[in-house]
């Protein structure tokens, strides 16, 4: 308990110091994951599969708690596979089914965390496969922004949401590439908010109004129906959450913030499990962490948990004070600006592939003799040099994983492709070593005779 309290104090001291050094960068970074959060949250709220007020309140509280515990800009975002299944289901998936799917995933992760199965995943899944999952997720974000956000846009109409606005946001993004702490997301969010208010007023959608949150207990439908089976939704989400929201997040945090040592797969698994076994009882959207959201918030300036604590306070207050009345305003959020933020997040996530053969966590050697899974702040690293053949093999494994994700739009297929490639290479190496040993012993026997 004393060690936990000491870590908690140290983490929040770092949060406060980071905010004091660069408050606008932390605020800007807190908004980096809106490109993932808003589209799915709005779509599910409009069709009645979740409650917007409960989602804002509980996801906001999760933001605050994870920021205080982990001390990094760890996102709280929708479970994409469950959301996609709910949106694509004919007649829309009932709220009880969506909530039950999130609870199935949460319960499975708690069991896997408590039994050590998640820890085994770290040793079982090689770094090139994890990098391939990250690269595939980044490219999927970029590819998805085209048809879903930019596809419906025209060059001139409507006046407040068109491709000219997207071009403007893109040029500003390019111009500030060498200014990593420039509060790009904050400025774009404020601009988008002004546009949303204008569009909502013109279209008579209804502006937000003070309506205190009135919690409702929602009964999950754990079995579901043939059109919307909760268990099958959960089975589709579990590999994605395990790989992208836990294993890949820990690896990415290690790459982006190596001086912070609060993340590990077990604590991350408990975090996702507990989030989905609390808020879902009141209609909150199933949520998880995500490598894409972490990359986005880092890209737009966040370097500590202070960023998501700020976001969590903002979301919680919105849910408590305005709740469902925000739906009309969020529907008017300009896709042109949102799409560029999604692209920026995808690029930041895809860029981690560059460290595959230089600086990756499995190549680091602690100067004090500790393994990378037992790091603590202040330790130093040396990166092992890889041969040209090993570098090529690592790239092949990573690209095979990415190809599986992009071709089949499924992280589990990408994992299977990458692991198959990895084990094929390892098998080839062992067969080659066995042939060399056999040839060497025969030659030695001949010399002795």
Coordinates of C-alpha atoms in Angstrom, one line a residue:
X1 CA 0.0 0.0 0.0
X2 CA 2.8 2.4 0.9
X3 CA 4.5 1.7 -2.5
X4 CA 1.2 2.4 -4.3
X5 CA 0.7 5.7 -2.5
X6 CA 4.2 6.7 -3.3
X7 CA 3.7 6.0 -7.0
X8 CA 0.4 7.8 -6.9
X9 CA 2.1 10.9 -5.4
X10 CA 5.0 10.7 -7.8
X11 CA 2.6 10.3 -10.8
X12 CA 0.5 13.3 -9.9
X13 CA 3.5 15.5 -9.1
X14 CA 4.6 14.8 -12.6
X15 CA 1.1 15.6 -13.9
X16 CA 1.2 19.0 -12.2
X17 CA 4.7 19.8 -13.3
X18 CA 3.9 19.0 -16.9
X19 CA 0.8 21.2 -16.8
X20 CA 2.7 24.1 -15.3
X21 CA 5.4 23.8 -18.0
X22 CA 3.0 23.7 -21.0
X23 CA -0.6 24.2 -20.1
X24 CA -1.9 24.9 -23.6
X25 CA -0.1 21.9 -25.0
X26 CA -1.7 19.6 -22.4
X27 CA -5.1 21.1 -23.1
X28 CA -4.6 20.7 -26.9
X29 CA -3.4 17.1 -26.5
X30 CA -6.5 16.2 -24.5
X31 CA -8.6 16.9 -27.6
X32 CA -6.5 14.7 -29.9
X33 CA -8.7 11.7 -29.7
X34 CA -11.9 13.4 -30.7
X35 CA -11.7 11.9 -34.2
X36 CA -12.3 8.5 -32.7
X37 CA -14.6 9.4 -29.9
X38 CA -17.2 11.7 -31.5
X39 CA -18.3 9.8 -34.7
X40 CA -19.0 6.5 -32.9
X41 CA -20.5 8.1 -29.7
X42 CA -22.8 10.3 -31.8
X43 CA -23.9 7.5 -34.0
X44 CA -24.7 5.1 -31.1
X45 CA -26.5 7.9 -29.1
X46 CA -28.7 8.9 -32.1
X47 CA -29.9 5.3 -32.7
X48 CA -30.5 4.7 -29.0
X49 CA -27.8 2.1 -28.4
X50 CA -26.3 4.1 -25.6
X51 CA -27.1 7.0 -23.3
X52 CA -25.1 10.1 -24.2
X53 CA -25.3 11.6 -20.6
X54 CA -24.1 8.4 -18.9
X55 CA -21.4 8.0 -21.5
X56 CA -20.0 11.5 -20.9
X57 CA -20.2 11.1 -17.1
X58 CA -18.6 7.7 -16.8
X59 CA -16.0 8.1 -19.6
X60 CA -15.1 11.4 -18.0
X61 CA -14.6 9.8 -14.6
X62 CA -12.5 7.1 -16.2
X63 CA -10.4 9.8 -17.9
X64 CA -9.7 11.4 -14.5
X65 CA -8.9 8.1 -12.7
X66 CA -6.6 6.7 -15.5
X67 CA -4.8 10.1 -15.7
X68 CA -4.2 10.1 -12.0
X69 CA -3.1 6.5 -11.9
X70 CA -1.0 6.0 -15.0
X71 CA 0.2 9.6 -15.5
X72 CA 0.2 9.4 -19.3
X73 CA -2.3 10.7 -21.9
X74 CA -4.1 7.4 -22.0
X75 CA -7.4 7.7 -24.0
X76 CA -10.8 6.4 -23.1
X77 CA -12.4 5.6 -26.4
X78 CA -15.3 3.5 -27.9
X79 CA -14.9 -0.2 -28.5
X80 CA -14.8 0.0 -32.3
X81 CA -15.8 -3.6 -33.2
X82 CA -18.9 -3.5 -30.9
X83 CA -19.8 0.0 -32.2
X84 CA -19.4 -1.1 -35.8
X85 CA -21.6 -4.2 -35.2
X86 CA -24.2 -2.1 -33.4
X87 CA -24.4 0.5 -36.2
X88 CA -24.5 -2.0 -39.0
X89 CA -27.1 -4.2 -37.4
X90 CA -30.5 -4.0 -39.2
X91 CA -33.1 -2.1 -37.1
X92 CA -30.1 -1.0 -34.9
X93 CA -28.8 -3.0 -31.9
X94 CA -30.8 -2.5 -28.7
X95 CA -29.1 -0.8 -25.8
X96 CA -29.2 -3.9 -23.6
X97 CA -27.2 -5.9 -26.2
X98 CA -24.5 -3.3 -26.7
X99 CA -24.1 -2.9 -22.9
X100 CA -23.9 -6.7 -22.4
X101 CA -21.3 -7.0 -25.1
X102 CA -19.1 -4.5 -23.3
X103 CA -19.6 -6.4 -20.0
X104 CA -18.6 -9.7 -21.6
X105 CA -15.3 -8.2 -22.8
X106 CA -14.7 -6.5 -19.4
X107 CA -15.3 -9.8 -17.5
X108 CA -13.0 -11.7 -19.8
X109 CA -10.2 -9.1 -19.4
X110 CA -10.5 -9.2 -15.6
X111 CA -10.1 -13.0 -15.7
X112 CA -7.2 -12.8 -18.1
X113 CA -5.5 -10.1 -15.9
X114 CA -6.0 -12.0 -12.7
X115 CA -4.7 -15.3 -14.1
X116 CA -1.7 -13.9 -15.8
X117 CA -2.8 -14.7 -19.4
X118 CA -2.3 -11.1 -20.4
X119 CA 1.3 -11.1 -19.1
X120 CA 1.9 -14.2 -21.3
X121 CA 0.8 -12.2 -24.3
X122 CA 3.8 -9.9 -23.9
X123 CA 6.2 -12.8 -24.1
X124 CA 4.2 -14.7 -26.8
X125 CA 3.7 -11.8 -29.3
X126 CA 7.0 -10.5 -30.7
X127 CA 7.6 -6.8 -31.1
X128 CA 7.5 -6.8 -35.0
X129 CA 3.9 -8.2 -34.7
X130 CA 3.0 -5.5 -32.2
X131 CA 4.5 -2.8 -34.5
X132 CA 2.5 -4.3 -37.4
X133 CA -0.7 -4.0 -35.4
X134 CA 0.1 -0.3 -34.6
X135 CA 1.0 0.4 -38.3
X136 CA -2.2 -1.3 -39.4
X137 CA -4.3 0.6 -37.0
X138 CA -2.7 3.9 -38.1
X139 CA -3.2 3.2 -41.8
X140 CA -6.8 2.0 -41.1
X141 CA -7.5 5.4 -39.4
X142 CA -6.2 7.2 -42.4
X143 CA -8.1 5.0 -44.9
X144 CA -11.3 5.2 -42.9
X145 CA -11.3 9.0 -42.8
X146 CA -11.6 9.2 -46.6
X147 CA -14.9 7.5 -47.2
X148 CA -16.6 8.2 -43.9
X149 CA -15.6 11.8 -43.3
X150 CA -14.3 13.3 -46.5
X151 CA -16.4 11.3 -49.0
X152 CA -19.7 13.1 -48.3
X153 CA -18.0 16.5 -48.6
X154 CA -18.1 18.9 -51.6
X155 CA -15.8 21.7 -52.5
X156 CA -18.1 24.6 -51.8
X157 CA -21.3 23.4 -50.2
X158 CA -22.2 23.5 -47.4
X159 CA -20.4 26.7 -46.7
X160 CA -19.3 25.7 -43.1
X161 CA -18.2 22.2 -43.8
X162 CA -16.6 21.4 -47.1
X163 CA -13.3 20.4 -48.7
X164 CA -11.9 23.9 -48.5
X165 CA -12.1 23.8 -44.7
X166 CA -10.4 20.4 -44.8
X167 CA -7.6 21.8 -47.0
X168 CA -7.2 24.7 -44.6
X169 CA -6.9 22.4 -41.6
X170 CA -4.4 20.2 -43.4
X171 CA -2.2 23.2 -44.4
X172 CA -2.2 24.4 -40.8
X173 CA -1.3 20.9 -39.7
X174 CA 1.6 20.7 -42.1
X175 CA 2.8 24.2 -41.2
X176 CA 3.1 23.3 -37.5
X177 CA 4.8 19.9 -38.0
X178 CA 8.0 21.3 -36.4
X179 CA 6.1 22.8 -33.5
X180 CA 5.1 19.6 -31.5
X181 CA 3.7 21.7 -28.6
X182 CA 1.6 24.0 -30.8
X183 CA -2.0 23.6 -29.6
X184 CA -3.4 22.6 -33.0
X185 CA -6.2 20.4 -31.6
X186 CA -7.3 23.2 -29.3
X187 CA -7.6 25.8 -32.0
X188 CA -9.3 23.4 -34.4
X189 CA -11.7 22.3 -31.6
X190 CA -12.7 25.9 -30.8
X191 CA -13.2 26.7 -34.5
X192 CA -15.3 23.5 -34.9
X193 CA -17.3 24.4 -31.9
X194 CA -18.2 27.9 -33.3
X195 CA -19.1 26.3 -36.6
X196 CA -21.3 23.7 -34.8
X197 CA -23.2 26.3 -32.8
X198 CA -23.8 28.3 -36.1
X199 CA -25.0 25.2 -38.0
X200 CA -27.2 24.0 -35.1
X201 CA -28.8 27.5 -34.9
X202 CA -29.4 27.7 -38.6
X203 CA -30.8 24.2 -38.9
X204 CA -33.0 24.6 -35.8
X205 CA -31.5 21.3 -34.4
X206 CA -31.7 22.7 -30.9
X207 CA -28.9 24.1 -28.8
X208 CA -27.7 22.6 -25.5
X209 CA -29.8 23.4 -22.5
X210 CA -29.3 22.9 -18.8
X211 CA -30.8 19.4 -17.9
X212 CA -29.3 17.8 -14.8
X213 CA -28.3 14.1 -15.3
X214 CA -30.9 11.7 -14.0
X215 CA -29.3 8.2 -13.8
X216 CA -31.2 5.2 -15.1
X217 CA -30.3 1.6 -14.4
X218 CA -30.1 -0.3 -17.6
X219 CA -30.6 -4.1 -17.7
X220 CA -28.1 -5.8 -20.1
X221 CA -29.3 -8.4 -22.5
X222 CA -26.4 -10.9 -22.1
X223 CA -27.6 -13.3 -24.9
X224 CA -29.1 -10.8 -27.3
X225 CA -31.0 -11.9 -30.5
X226 CA -30.1 -13.6 -33.7
X227 CA -29.8 -10.2 -35.4
X228 CA -27.7 -8.7 -32.6
X229 CA -26.0 -11.5 -30.5
X230 CA -24.1 -9.9 -27.6
X231 CA -21.7 -12.7 -27.1
X232 CA -20.6 -12.6 -30.8
X233 CA -20.1 -8.9 -30.6
X234 CA -17.9 -9.4 -27.6
X235 CA -15.9 -12.2 -29.3
X236 CA -15.2 -9.8 -32.3
X237 CA -14.1 -7.1 -29.9
X238 CA -11.9 -9.2 -27.5
X239 CA -8.9 -9.7 -29.9
X240 CA -8.9 -6.0 -30.9
X241 CA -9.0 -4.8 -27.3
X242 CA -6.3 -7.3 -26.1
X243 CA -3.9 -6.4 -29.0
X244 CA -4.6 -2.7 -29.7
X245 CA -5.9 -1.4 -26.4
X246 CA -3.5 -3.3 -24.1
X247 CA -0.5 -4.9 -25.6
X248 CA 0.1 -2.2 -28.3
X249 CA -0.7 0.6 -25.9
X250 CA 1.9 -0.6 -23.4
X251 CA 4.5 -0.9 -26.2
X252 CA 3.6 2.6 -27.6
X253 CA 3.8 4.2 -24.2
X254 CA 7.3 2.6 -23.8
X255 CA 8.3 4.2 -27.2
X256 CA 6.8 7.6 -26.7
X257 CA 7.3 8.1 -22.9
X258 CA 10.2 5.8 -21.9
X259 CA 10.8 7.9 -18.7
X260 CA 7.4 6.9 -17.3
X261 CA 7.1 3.3 -15.9
X262 CA 3.5 3.1 -14.8
X263 CA 2.1 0.9 -17.6
X264 CA 2.0 -2.9 -17.9
X265 CA -0.4 -5.2 -19.5
X266 CA -1.9 -6.5 -16.2
X267 CA -2.8 -3.1 -14.9
X268 CA -4.1 -2.0 -18.3
X269 CA -6.3 -5.1 -18.5
X270 CA -7.8 -4.5 -15.1
X271 CA -8.4 -0.9 -16.1
X272 CA -10.4 -1.8 -19.2
X273 CA -12.2 -4.6 -17.4
X274 CA -13.4 -2.3 -14.5
X275 CA -14.4 0.5 -16.9
X276 CA -16.8 -1.8 -18.7
X277 CA -18.3 -3.4 -15.5
X278 CA -19.3 0.0 -14.0
X279 CA -20.7 2.5 -16.4
X280 CA -22.5 0.1 -18.7
X281 CA -25.0 -0.6 -15.9
X282 CA -26.3 3.0 -16.5
X283 CA -26.2 3.0 -20.3
X284 CA -22.7 4.2 -20.8
X285 CA -20.9 3.2 -24.0
X286 CA -18.4 0.2 -23.8
X287 CA -14.9 1.8 -23.8
X288 CA -11.3 0.8 -23.9
X289 CA -7.9 2.4 -24.2
X290 CA -6.2 2.6 -27.6
X291 CA -2.8 3.0 -29.3
X292 CA -4.3 5.4 -31.8
X293 CA -5.8 7.7 -29.2
X294 CA -2.5 7.7 -27.3
X295 CA -0.6 8.6 -30.4
X296 CA -3.1 11.4 -31.3
X297 CA -2.9 13.0 -27.9
X298 CA 0.9 12.8 -27.9
X299 CA 1.0 14.3 -31.4
X300 CA -1.1 17.3 -30.3
X301 CA 1.0 18.1 -27.2
X302 CA 0.0 15.9 -24.3
X303 CA 2.9 14.4 -22.3
X304 CA 1.2 13.5 -19.0
X305 CA -2.0 12.4 -17.3
X306 CA -2.9 16.1 -16.8
X307 CA -4.3 16.3 -20.3
X308 CA -6.9 13.6 -19.9
X309 CA -7.8 14.7 -16.4
X310 CA -8.7 18.1 -17.9
X311 CA -10.7 16.3 -20.6
X312 CA -12.4 14.1 -18.0
X313 CA -13.5 17.0 -15.9
X314 CA -14.9 18.7 -19.1
X315 CA -16.8 15.6 -20.2
X316 CA -18.2 14.9 -16.7
X317 CA -19.5 18.4 -16.3
X318 CA -21.1 18.3 -19.8
X319 CA -22.8 15.0 -18.9
X320 CA -24.0 16.2 -15.5
X321 CA -25.3 19.6 -16.7
X322 CA -26.4 19.1 -20.3
X323 CA -26.6 15.4 -21.1
X324 CA -28.8 14.4 -24.0
X325 CA -29.3 18.0 -25.2
X326 CA -25.8 17.9 -26.6
X327 CA -26.8 15.4 -29.3
X328 CA -28.0 18.0 -31.8
X329 CA -24.9 20.1 -31.4
X330 CA -22.5 17.2 -31.8
X331 CA -24.3 16.1 -35.0
X332 CA -23.3 19.5 -36.5
X333 CA -19.6 19.0 -35.7
X334 CA -17.8 19.6 -39.1
X335 CA -16.5 16.5 -40.7
X336 CA -13.8 18.4 -42.6
X337 CA -11.9 19.4 -39.4
X338 CA -12.6 16.1 -37.7
X339 CA -11.2 14.1 -40.6
X340 CA -7.9 16.0 -40.6
X341 CA -7.5 15.2 -36.9
X342 CA -8.1 11.5 -37.6
X343 CA -5.4 11.6 -40.3
X344 CA -2.9 13.2 -38.0
X345 CA -3.6 10.6 -35.4
X346 CA -3.2 7.8 -37.9
X347 CA 0.2 9.2 -39.1
X348 CA 1.5 9.5 -35.5
X349 CA 0.5 5.9 -34.8
X350 CA 2.0 4.6 -38.1
X351 CA 5.3 6.5 -37.4
X352 CA 6.2 4.1 -34.5
X353 CA 7.1 1.5 -37.2
X354 CA 10.3 3.6 -37.9
X355 CA 11.8 2.4 -34.6
X356 CA 11.4 -1.3 -35.4
X357 CA 15.1 -2.0 -36.0
X358 CA 16.6 0.8 -33.9
X359 CA 15.3 1.6 -30.5
X360 CA 12.4 -1.0 -30.3
X361 CA 11.8 -2.3 -26.8
X362 CA 13.0 -5.8 -27.5
X363 CA 16.4 -4.4 -28.7
X364 CA 17.0 -2.3 -25.7
X365 CA 19.5 -3.4 -23.1
X366 CA 19.4 -1.9 -19.6
X367 CA 22.8 -0.5 -18.6
X368 CA 22.0 -1.6 -15.0
X369 CA 21.1 -5.1 -16.0
X370 CA 17.3 -5.0 -15.7
X371 CA 14.9 -6.3 -18.3
X372 CA 12.7 -3.8 -20.2
X373 CA 9.6 -5.2 -18.4
X374 CA 11.0 -4.2 -15.0
X375 CA 12.1 -0.6 -15.9
X376 CA 12.0 2.3 -13.5
X377 CA 12.5 6.0 -14.1
X378 CA 16.2 7.0 -14.5
X379 CA 17.4 3.8 -16.1
X380 CA 19.4 4.1 -19.3
X381 CA 19.2 2.0 -22.4
X382 CA 21.4 0.7 -25.1
X383 CA 20.0 -0.5 -28.4
X384 CA 21.3 -3.7 -29.8
X385 CA 22.4 -3.6 -33.4
X386 CA 20.7 -5.9 -35.8
X387 CA 22.1 -7.5 -38.9
X388 CA 20.8 -6.7 -42.4
X389 CA 19.1 -10.2 -42.6
X390 CA 17.5 -9.8 -39.2
X391 CA 16.3 -6.3 -40.0
X392 CA 14.7 -7.6 -43.2
X393 CA 13.0 -10.5 -41.4
X394 CA 11.6 -8.1 -38.8
X395 CA 10.2 -5.8 -41.5
X396 CA 8.7 -8.8 -43.3
X397 CA 6.9 -9.9 -40.1
X398 CA 5.6 -6.4 -39.4
X399 CA 4.4 -5.8 -42.9
X400 CA 2.7 -9.2 -43.0
X401 CA 0.8 -8.3 -39.9
X402 CA -0.2 -5.0 -41.4
X403 CA -1.3 -6.6 -44.6
X404 CA -3.6 -9.0 -42.8
X405 CA -5.2 -6.1 -40.9
X406 CA -5.7 -4.0 -44.0
X407 CA -6.8 -6.8 -46.3
X408 CA -9.4 -8.4 -43.9
X409 CA -10.1 -5.3 -41.7
X410 CA -9.5 -7.6 -38.7
X411 CA -6.7 -7.4 -36.1
X412 CA -7.0 -11.1 -35.3
X413 CA -6.3 -12.0 -38.9
X414 CA -3.3 -9.6 -38.9
X415 CA -2.0 -11.3 -35.7
X416 CA -2.4 -14.8 -37.2
X417 CA -0.6 -13.7 -40.4
X418 CA 2.3 -12.0 -38.4
X419 CA 2.7 -14.9 -36.0
X420 CA 2.7 -17.4 -38.9
X421 CA 5.4 -15.5 -40.6
X422 CA 7.4 -15.2 -37.3
X423 CA 7.3 -18.9 -36.6
X424 CA 8.1 -19.8 -40.2
X425 CA 11.2 -17.7 -40.0
X426 CA 12.2 -19.2 -36.6
X427 CA 11.6 -22.8 -38.0
X428 CA 13.8 -22.0 -41.0
X429 CA 16.5 -20.8 -38.7
X430 CA 16.4 -24.0 -36.6
X431 CA 16.5 -26.3 -39.6
X432 CA 19.5 -24.3 -41.0
X433 CA 21.3 -24.6 -37.6
X434 CA 20.6 -28.3 -37.5
X435 CA 22.0 -28.8 -41.0
X436 CA 25.1 -26.9 -40.1
X437 CA 25.6 -28.9 -36.9
X438 CA 25.2 -32.1 -38.8
X439 CA 27.6 -31.1 -41.5
X440 CA 30.1 -29.8 -39.0
X441 CA 30.2 -33.0 -37.0
X442 CA 30.6 -35.1 -40.2
X443 CA 33.5 -33.0 -41.2
X444 CA 35.1 -33.2 -37.8
X445 CA 34.7 -37.0 -37.7
X446 CA 36.5 -37.2 -41.1
X447 CA 39.4 -35.1 -39.8
X448 CA 39.8 -37.3 -36.7
X449 CA 39.9 -40.5 -38.8

